[in-house]
PDB file of C-alpha atoms and ligand atoms in Angstrom:
ATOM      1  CA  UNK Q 748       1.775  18.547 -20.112  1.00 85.00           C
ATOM      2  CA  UNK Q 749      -1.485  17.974 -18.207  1.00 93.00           C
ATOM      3  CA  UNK Q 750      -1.862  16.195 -14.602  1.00 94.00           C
ATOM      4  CA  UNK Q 751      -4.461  13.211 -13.694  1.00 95.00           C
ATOM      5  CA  UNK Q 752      -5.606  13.910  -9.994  1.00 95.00           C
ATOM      6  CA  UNK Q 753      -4.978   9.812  -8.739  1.00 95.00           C
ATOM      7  CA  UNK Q 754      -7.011  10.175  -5.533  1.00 96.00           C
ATOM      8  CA  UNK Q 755      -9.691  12.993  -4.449  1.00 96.00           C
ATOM      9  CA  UNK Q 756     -12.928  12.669  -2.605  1.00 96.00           C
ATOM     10  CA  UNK Q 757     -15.213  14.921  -4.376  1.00 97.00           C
ATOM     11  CA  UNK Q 758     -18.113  13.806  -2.596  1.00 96.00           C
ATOM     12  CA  UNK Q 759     -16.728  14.642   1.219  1.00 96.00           C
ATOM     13  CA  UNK Q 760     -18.214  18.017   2.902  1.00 94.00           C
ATOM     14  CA  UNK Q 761     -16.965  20.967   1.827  1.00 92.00           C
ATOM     15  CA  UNK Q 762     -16.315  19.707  -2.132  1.00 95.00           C
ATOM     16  CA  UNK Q 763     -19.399  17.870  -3.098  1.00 95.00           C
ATOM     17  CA  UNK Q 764     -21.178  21.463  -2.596  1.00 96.00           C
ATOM     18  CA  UNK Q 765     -19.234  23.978  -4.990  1.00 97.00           C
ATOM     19  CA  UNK Q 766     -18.045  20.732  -7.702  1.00 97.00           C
ATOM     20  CA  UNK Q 767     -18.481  24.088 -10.516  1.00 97.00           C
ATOM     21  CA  UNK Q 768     -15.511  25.515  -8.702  1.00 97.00           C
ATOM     22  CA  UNK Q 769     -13.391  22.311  -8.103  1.00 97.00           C
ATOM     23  CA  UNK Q 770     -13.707  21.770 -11.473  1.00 98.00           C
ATOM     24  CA  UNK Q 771     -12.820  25.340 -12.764  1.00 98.00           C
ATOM     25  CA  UNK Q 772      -9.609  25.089 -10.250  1.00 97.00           C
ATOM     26  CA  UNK Q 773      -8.811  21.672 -12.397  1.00 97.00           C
ATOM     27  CA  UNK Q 774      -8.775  23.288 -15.520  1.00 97.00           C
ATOM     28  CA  UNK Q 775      -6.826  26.366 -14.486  1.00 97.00           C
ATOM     29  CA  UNK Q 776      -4.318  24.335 -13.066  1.00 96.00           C
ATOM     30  CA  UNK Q 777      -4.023  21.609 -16.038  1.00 97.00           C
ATOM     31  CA  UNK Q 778      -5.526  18.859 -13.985  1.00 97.00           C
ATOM     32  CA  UNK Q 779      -7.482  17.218 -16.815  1.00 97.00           C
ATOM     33  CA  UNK Q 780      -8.664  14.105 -15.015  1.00 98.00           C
ATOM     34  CA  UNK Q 781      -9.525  13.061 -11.531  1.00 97.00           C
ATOM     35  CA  UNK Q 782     -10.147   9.569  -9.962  1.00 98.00           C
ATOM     36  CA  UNK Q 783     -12.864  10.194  -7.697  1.00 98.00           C
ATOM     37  CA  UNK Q 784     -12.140   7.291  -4.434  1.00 98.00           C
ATOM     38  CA  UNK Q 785     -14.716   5.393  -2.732  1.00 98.00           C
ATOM     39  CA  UNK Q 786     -14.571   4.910   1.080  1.00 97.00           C
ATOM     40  CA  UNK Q 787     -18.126   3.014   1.919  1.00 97.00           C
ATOM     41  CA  UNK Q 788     -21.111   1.650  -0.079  1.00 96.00           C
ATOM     42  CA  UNK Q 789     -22.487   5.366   0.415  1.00 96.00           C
ATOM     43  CA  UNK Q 790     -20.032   7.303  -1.074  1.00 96.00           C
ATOM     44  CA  UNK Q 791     -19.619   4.881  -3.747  1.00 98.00           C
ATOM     45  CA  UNK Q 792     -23.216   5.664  -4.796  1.00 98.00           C
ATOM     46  CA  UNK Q 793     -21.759   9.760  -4.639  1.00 98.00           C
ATOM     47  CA  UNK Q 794     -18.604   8.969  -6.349  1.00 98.00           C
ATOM     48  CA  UNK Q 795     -20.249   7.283  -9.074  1.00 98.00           C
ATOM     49  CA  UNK Q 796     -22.888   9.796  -9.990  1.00 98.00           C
ATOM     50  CA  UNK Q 797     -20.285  12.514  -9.773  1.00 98.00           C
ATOM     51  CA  UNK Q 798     -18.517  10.394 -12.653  1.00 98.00           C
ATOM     52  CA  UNK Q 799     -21.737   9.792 -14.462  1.00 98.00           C
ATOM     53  CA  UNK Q 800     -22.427  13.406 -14.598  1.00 98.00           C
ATOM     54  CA  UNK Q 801     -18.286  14.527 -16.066  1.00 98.00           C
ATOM     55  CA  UNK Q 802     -16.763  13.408 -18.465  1.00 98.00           C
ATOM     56  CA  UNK Q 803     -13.324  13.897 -16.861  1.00 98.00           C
ATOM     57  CA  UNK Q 804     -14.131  12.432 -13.686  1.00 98.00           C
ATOM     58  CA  UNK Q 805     -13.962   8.388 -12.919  1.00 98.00           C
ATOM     59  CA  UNK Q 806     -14.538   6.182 -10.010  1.00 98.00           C
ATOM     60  CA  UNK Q 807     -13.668   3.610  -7.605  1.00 98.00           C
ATOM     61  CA  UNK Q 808     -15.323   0.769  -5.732  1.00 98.00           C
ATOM     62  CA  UNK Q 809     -14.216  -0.171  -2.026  1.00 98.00           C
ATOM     63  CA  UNK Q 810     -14.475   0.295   1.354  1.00 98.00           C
ATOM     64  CA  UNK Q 811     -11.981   1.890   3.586  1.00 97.00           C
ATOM     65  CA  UNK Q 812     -10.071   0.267   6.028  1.00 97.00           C
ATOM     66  CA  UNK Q 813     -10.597   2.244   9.333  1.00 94.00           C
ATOM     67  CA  UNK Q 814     -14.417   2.135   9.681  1.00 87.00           C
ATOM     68  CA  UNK Q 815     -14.767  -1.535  11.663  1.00 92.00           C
ATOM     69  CA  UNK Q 816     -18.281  -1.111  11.361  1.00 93.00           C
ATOM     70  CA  UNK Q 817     -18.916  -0.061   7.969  1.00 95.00           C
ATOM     71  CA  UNK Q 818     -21.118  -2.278   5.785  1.00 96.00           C
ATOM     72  CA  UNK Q 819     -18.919  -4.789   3.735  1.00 97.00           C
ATOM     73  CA  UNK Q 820     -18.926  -5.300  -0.426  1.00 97.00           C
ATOM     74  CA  UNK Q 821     -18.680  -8.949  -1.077  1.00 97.00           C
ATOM     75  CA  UNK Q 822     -16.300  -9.886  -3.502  1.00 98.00           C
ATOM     76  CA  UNK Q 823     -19.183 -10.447  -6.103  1.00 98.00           C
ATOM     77  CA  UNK Q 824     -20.489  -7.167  -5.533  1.00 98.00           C
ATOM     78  CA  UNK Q 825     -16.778  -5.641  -6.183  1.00 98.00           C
ATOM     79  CA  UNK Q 826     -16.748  -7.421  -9.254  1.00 98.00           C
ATOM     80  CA  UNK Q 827     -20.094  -6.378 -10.613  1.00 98.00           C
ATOM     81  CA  UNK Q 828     -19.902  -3.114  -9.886  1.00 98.00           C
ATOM     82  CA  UNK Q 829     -16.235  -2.956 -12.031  1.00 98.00           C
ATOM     83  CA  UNK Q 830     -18.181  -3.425 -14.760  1.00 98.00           C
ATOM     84  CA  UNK Q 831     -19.448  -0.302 -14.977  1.00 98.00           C
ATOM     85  CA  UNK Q 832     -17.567   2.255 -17.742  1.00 98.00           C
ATOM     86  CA  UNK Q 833     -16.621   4.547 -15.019  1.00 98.00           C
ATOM     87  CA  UNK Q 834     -15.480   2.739 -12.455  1.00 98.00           C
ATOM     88  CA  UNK Q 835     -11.549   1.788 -12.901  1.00 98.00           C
ATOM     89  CA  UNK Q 836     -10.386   0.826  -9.733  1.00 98.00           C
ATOM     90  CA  UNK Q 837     -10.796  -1.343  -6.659  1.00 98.00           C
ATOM     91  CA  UNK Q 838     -10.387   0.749  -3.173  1.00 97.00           C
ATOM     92  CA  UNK Q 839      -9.529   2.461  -1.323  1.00 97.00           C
ATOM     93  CA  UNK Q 840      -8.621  -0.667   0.914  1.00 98.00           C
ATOM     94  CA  UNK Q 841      -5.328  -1.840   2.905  1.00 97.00           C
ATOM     95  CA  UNK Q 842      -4.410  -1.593   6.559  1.00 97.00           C
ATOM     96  CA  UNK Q 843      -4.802   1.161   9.239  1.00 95.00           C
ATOM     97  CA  UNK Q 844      -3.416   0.162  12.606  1.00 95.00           C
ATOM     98  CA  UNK Q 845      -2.724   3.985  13.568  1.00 91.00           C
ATOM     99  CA  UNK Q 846      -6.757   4.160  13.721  1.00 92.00           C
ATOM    100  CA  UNK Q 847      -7.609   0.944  14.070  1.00 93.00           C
ATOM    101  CA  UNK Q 848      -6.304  -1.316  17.142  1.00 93.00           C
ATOM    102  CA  UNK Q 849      -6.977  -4.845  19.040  1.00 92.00           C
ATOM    103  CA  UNK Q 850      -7.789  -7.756  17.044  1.00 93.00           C
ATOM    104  CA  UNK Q 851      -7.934  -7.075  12.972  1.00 94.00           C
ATOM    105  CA  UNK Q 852      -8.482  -9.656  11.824  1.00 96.00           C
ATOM    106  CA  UNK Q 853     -11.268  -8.019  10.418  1.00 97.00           C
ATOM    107  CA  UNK Q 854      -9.702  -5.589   8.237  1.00 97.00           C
ATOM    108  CA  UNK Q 855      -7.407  -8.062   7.081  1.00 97.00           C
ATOM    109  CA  UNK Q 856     -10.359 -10.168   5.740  1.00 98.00           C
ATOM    110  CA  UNK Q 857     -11.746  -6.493   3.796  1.00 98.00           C
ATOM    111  CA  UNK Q 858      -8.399  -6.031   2.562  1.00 98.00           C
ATOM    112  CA  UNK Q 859      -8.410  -9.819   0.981  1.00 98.00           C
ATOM    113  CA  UNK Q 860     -11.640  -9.374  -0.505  1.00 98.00           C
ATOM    114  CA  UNK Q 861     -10.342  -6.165  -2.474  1.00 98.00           C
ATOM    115  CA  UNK Q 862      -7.317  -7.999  -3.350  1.00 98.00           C
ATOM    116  CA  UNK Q 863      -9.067 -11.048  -5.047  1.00 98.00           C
ATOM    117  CA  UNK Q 864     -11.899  -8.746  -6.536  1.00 98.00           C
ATOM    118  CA  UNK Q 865      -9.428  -6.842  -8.062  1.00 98.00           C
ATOM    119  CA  UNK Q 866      -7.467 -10.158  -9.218  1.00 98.00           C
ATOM    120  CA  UNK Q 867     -10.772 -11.188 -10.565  1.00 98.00           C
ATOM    121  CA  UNK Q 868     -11.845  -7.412 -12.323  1.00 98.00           C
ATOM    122  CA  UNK Q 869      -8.138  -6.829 -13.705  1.00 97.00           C
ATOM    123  CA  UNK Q 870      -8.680  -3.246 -12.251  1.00 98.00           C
ATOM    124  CA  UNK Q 871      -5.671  -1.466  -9.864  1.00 98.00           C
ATOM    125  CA  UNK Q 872      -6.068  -1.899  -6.380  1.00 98.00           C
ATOM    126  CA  UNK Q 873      -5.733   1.802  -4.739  1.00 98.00           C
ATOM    127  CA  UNK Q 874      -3.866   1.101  -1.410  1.00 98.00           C
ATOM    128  CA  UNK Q 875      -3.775   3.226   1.850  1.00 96.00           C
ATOM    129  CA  UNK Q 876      -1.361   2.080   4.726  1.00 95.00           C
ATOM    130  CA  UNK Q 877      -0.802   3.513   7.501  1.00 94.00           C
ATOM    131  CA  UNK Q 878       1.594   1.984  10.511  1.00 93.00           C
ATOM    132  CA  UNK Q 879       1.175  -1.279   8.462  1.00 95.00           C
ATOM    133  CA  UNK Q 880       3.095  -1.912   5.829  1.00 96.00           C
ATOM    134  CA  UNK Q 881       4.882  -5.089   6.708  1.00 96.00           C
ATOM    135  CA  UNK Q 882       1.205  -6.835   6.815  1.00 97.00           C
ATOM    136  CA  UNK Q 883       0.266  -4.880   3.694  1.00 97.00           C
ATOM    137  CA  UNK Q 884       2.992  -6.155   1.477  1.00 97.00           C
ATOM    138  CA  UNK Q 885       2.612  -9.467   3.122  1.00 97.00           C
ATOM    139  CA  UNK Q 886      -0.948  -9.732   2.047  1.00 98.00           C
ATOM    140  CA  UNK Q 887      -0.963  -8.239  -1.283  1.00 98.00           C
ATOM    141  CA  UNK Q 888       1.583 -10.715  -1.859  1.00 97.00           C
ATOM    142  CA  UNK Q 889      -0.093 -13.608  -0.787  1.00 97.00           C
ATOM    143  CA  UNK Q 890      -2.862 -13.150  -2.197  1.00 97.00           C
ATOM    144  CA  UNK Q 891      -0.829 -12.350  -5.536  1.00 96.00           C
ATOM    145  CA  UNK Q 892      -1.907  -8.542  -5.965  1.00 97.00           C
ATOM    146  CA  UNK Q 893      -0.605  -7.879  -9.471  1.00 91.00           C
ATOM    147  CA  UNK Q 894      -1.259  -3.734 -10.003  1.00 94.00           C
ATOM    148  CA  UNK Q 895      -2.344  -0.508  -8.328  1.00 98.00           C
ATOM    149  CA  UNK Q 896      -1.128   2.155  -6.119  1.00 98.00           C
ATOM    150  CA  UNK Q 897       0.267   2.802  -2.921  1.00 97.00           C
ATOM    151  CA  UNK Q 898      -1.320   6.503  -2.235  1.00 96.00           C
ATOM    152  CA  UNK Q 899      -0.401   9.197  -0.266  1.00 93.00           C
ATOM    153  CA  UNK Q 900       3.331   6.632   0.437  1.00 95.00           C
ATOM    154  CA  UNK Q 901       4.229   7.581   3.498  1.00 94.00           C
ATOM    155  CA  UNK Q 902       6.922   4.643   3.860  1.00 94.00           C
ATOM    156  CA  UNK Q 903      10.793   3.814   2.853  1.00 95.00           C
ATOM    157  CA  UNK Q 904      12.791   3.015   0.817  1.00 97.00           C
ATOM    158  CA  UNK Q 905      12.674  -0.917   1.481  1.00 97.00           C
ATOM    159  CA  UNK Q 906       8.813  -0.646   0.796  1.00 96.00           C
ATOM    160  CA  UNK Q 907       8.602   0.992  -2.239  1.00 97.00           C
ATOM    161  CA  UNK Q 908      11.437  -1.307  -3.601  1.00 97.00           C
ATOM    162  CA  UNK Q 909       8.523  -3.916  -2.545  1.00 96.00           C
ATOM    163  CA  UNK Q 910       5.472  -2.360  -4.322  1.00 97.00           C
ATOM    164  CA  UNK Q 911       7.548  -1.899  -6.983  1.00 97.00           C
ATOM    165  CA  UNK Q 912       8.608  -5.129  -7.341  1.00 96.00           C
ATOM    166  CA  UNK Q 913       4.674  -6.231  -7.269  1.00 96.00           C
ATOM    167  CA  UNK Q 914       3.996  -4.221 -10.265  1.00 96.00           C
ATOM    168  CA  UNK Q 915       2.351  -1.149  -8.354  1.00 98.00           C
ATOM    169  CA  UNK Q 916       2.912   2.540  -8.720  1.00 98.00           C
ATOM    170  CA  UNK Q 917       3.499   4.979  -5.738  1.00 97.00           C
ATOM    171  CA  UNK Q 918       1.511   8.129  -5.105  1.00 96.00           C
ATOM    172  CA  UNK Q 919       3.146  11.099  -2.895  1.00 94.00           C
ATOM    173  CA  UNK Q 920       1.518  13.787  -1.288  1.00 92.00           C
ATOM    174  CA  UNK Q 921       2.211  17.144  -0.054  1.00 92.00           C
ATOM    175  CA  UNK Q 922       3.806  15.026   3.496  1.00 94.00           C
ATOM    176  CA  UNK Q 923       6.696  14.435   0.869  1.00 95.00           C
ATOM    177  CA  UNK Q 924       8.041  18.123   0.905  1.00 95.00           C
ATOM    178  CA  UNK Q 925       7.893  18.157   5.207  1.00 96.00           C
ATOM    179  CA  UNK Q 926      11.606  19.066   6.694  1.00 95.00           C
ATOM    180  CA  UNK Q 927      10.823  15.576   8.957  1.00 94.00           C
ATOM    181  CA  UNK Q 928       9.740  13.358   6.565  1.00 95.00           C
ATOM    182  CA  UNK Q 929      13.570  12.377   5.158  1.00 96.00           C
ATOM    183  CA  UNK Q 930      12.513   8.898   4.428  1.00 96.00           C
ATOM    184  CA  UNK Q 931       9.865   9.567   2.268  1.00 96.00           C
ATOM    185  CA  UNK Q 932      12.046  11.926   0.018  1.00 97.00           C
ATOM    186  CA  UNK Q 933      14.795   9.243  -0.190  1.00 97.00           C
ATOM    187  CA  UNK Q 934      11.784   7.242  -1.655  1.00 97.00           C
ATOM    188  CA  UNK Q 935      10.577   9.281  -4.056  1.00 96.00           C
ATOM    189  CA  UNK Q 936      14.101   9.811  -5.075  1.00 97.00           C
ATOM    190  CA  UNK Q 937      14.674   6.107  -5.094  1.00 97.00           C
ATOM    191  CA  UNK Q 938      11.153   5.504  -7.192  1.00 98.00           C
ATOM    192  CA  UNK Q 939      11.446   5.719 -11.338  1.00 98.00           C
ATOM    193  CA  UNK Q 940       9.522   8.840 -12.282  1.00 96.00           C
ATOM    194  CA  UNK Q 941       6.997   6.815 -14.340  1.00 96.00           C
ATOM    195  CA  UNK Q 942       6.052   4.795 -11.305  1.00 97.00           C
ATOM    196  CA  UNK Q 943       4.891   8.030  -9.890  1.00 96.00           C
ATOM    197  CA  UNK Q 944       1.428   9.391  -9.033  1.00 95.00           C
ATOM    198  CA  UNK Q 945       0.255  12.048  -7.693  1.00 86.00           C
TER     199      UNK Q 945
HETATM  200 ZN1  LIG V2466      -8.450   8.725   0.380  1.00 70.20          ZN
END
């Protein structure tokens, strides 16, 4: 048995320096792959060299949901950059309205242009929500979202029955073994075990 790491960010402080050591941990620990996330046109630029330069590392393309400012991909752009060998997903993207308040209309428009660039790539769409996930099942749904992940699932049972339903996988984190966090382990008991990330 070997695990695939579904969503690290290799190229944040505190990683992107000591990447020998990361890597050494991986192996020791049977962690033979690792999808390195994008959160801006930046650290797309650092995830992707980081995959260039290992074999066992791969990328995404996308920008994050709770930087208003951040400089936007177009859908185009998405879709260009998907072509690359490395790159294998679209995100992360979704909805953040624990960080984010007031009018978003604005992130909803980011998260739309993810949705149809991943439509258009055929690559997963890696999803982070966060005090949002009625709008975020409403709008992968409308705009016909067909596979991905929901990471680090921090919901219930009613929303993983919906992003199951859509085709998409769930991801739980470390939140899932907190004494408070009763709803997320009824998920993950609710959620077939090869619909699960990690
Ligand atoms: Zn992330």
């Amino acid at each position: 048995m070997y695990l695939v790491d579904s969503h690290c960010h290799l190229n944040f402080d505190g990683l992107s320096s000591r990447l020998p050591e990361v890597f050494a941990n991986m192996a020791e620990n049977q962690v033979r792959q690792a999808l390195a996330i994008s959160v801006s046109r930046q650290s797309f630029a650092e995830v992707l060299a980081i995959a260039e330069a290992n074999d066992h590392i791969f990328a995404t393309v996308g920008v994050h949901p709770d930087q208003e400012d951040a400089e936007e991909f177009t859908v185009e752009e998405l879709v260009r950059h998907t072509q690359h060998p490395k790159v294998v997903g679209i995100g992360e993207t979704g909805l953040d309205y624990h960080w984010c308040k007031g009018d978003l209309a604005w992130q909803h428009r980011r998260f739309a242009c993810h949705i149809l660039a991943a439509n258009q790539s055929g690559l997963p769409l890696v999803v982070h929500t966060r005090d949002a996930a009625a709008d975020t099942m409403r709008l992968l749904r409308e705009h016909q979202a067909h596979a991905g992940v929901i990471h680090c699932f921090t919901e219930n049972v009613e929303v993983a029955k919906a992003a199951l339903d859509l085709g998409f996988y769930i991801s739980f984190s470390g939140i899932v073994t907190f004494k408070n966090a009763p709803d997320i382990q009824a998920a993950a008991k609710y959620v077939p075990a090869d619909r699960i990330l990690v």
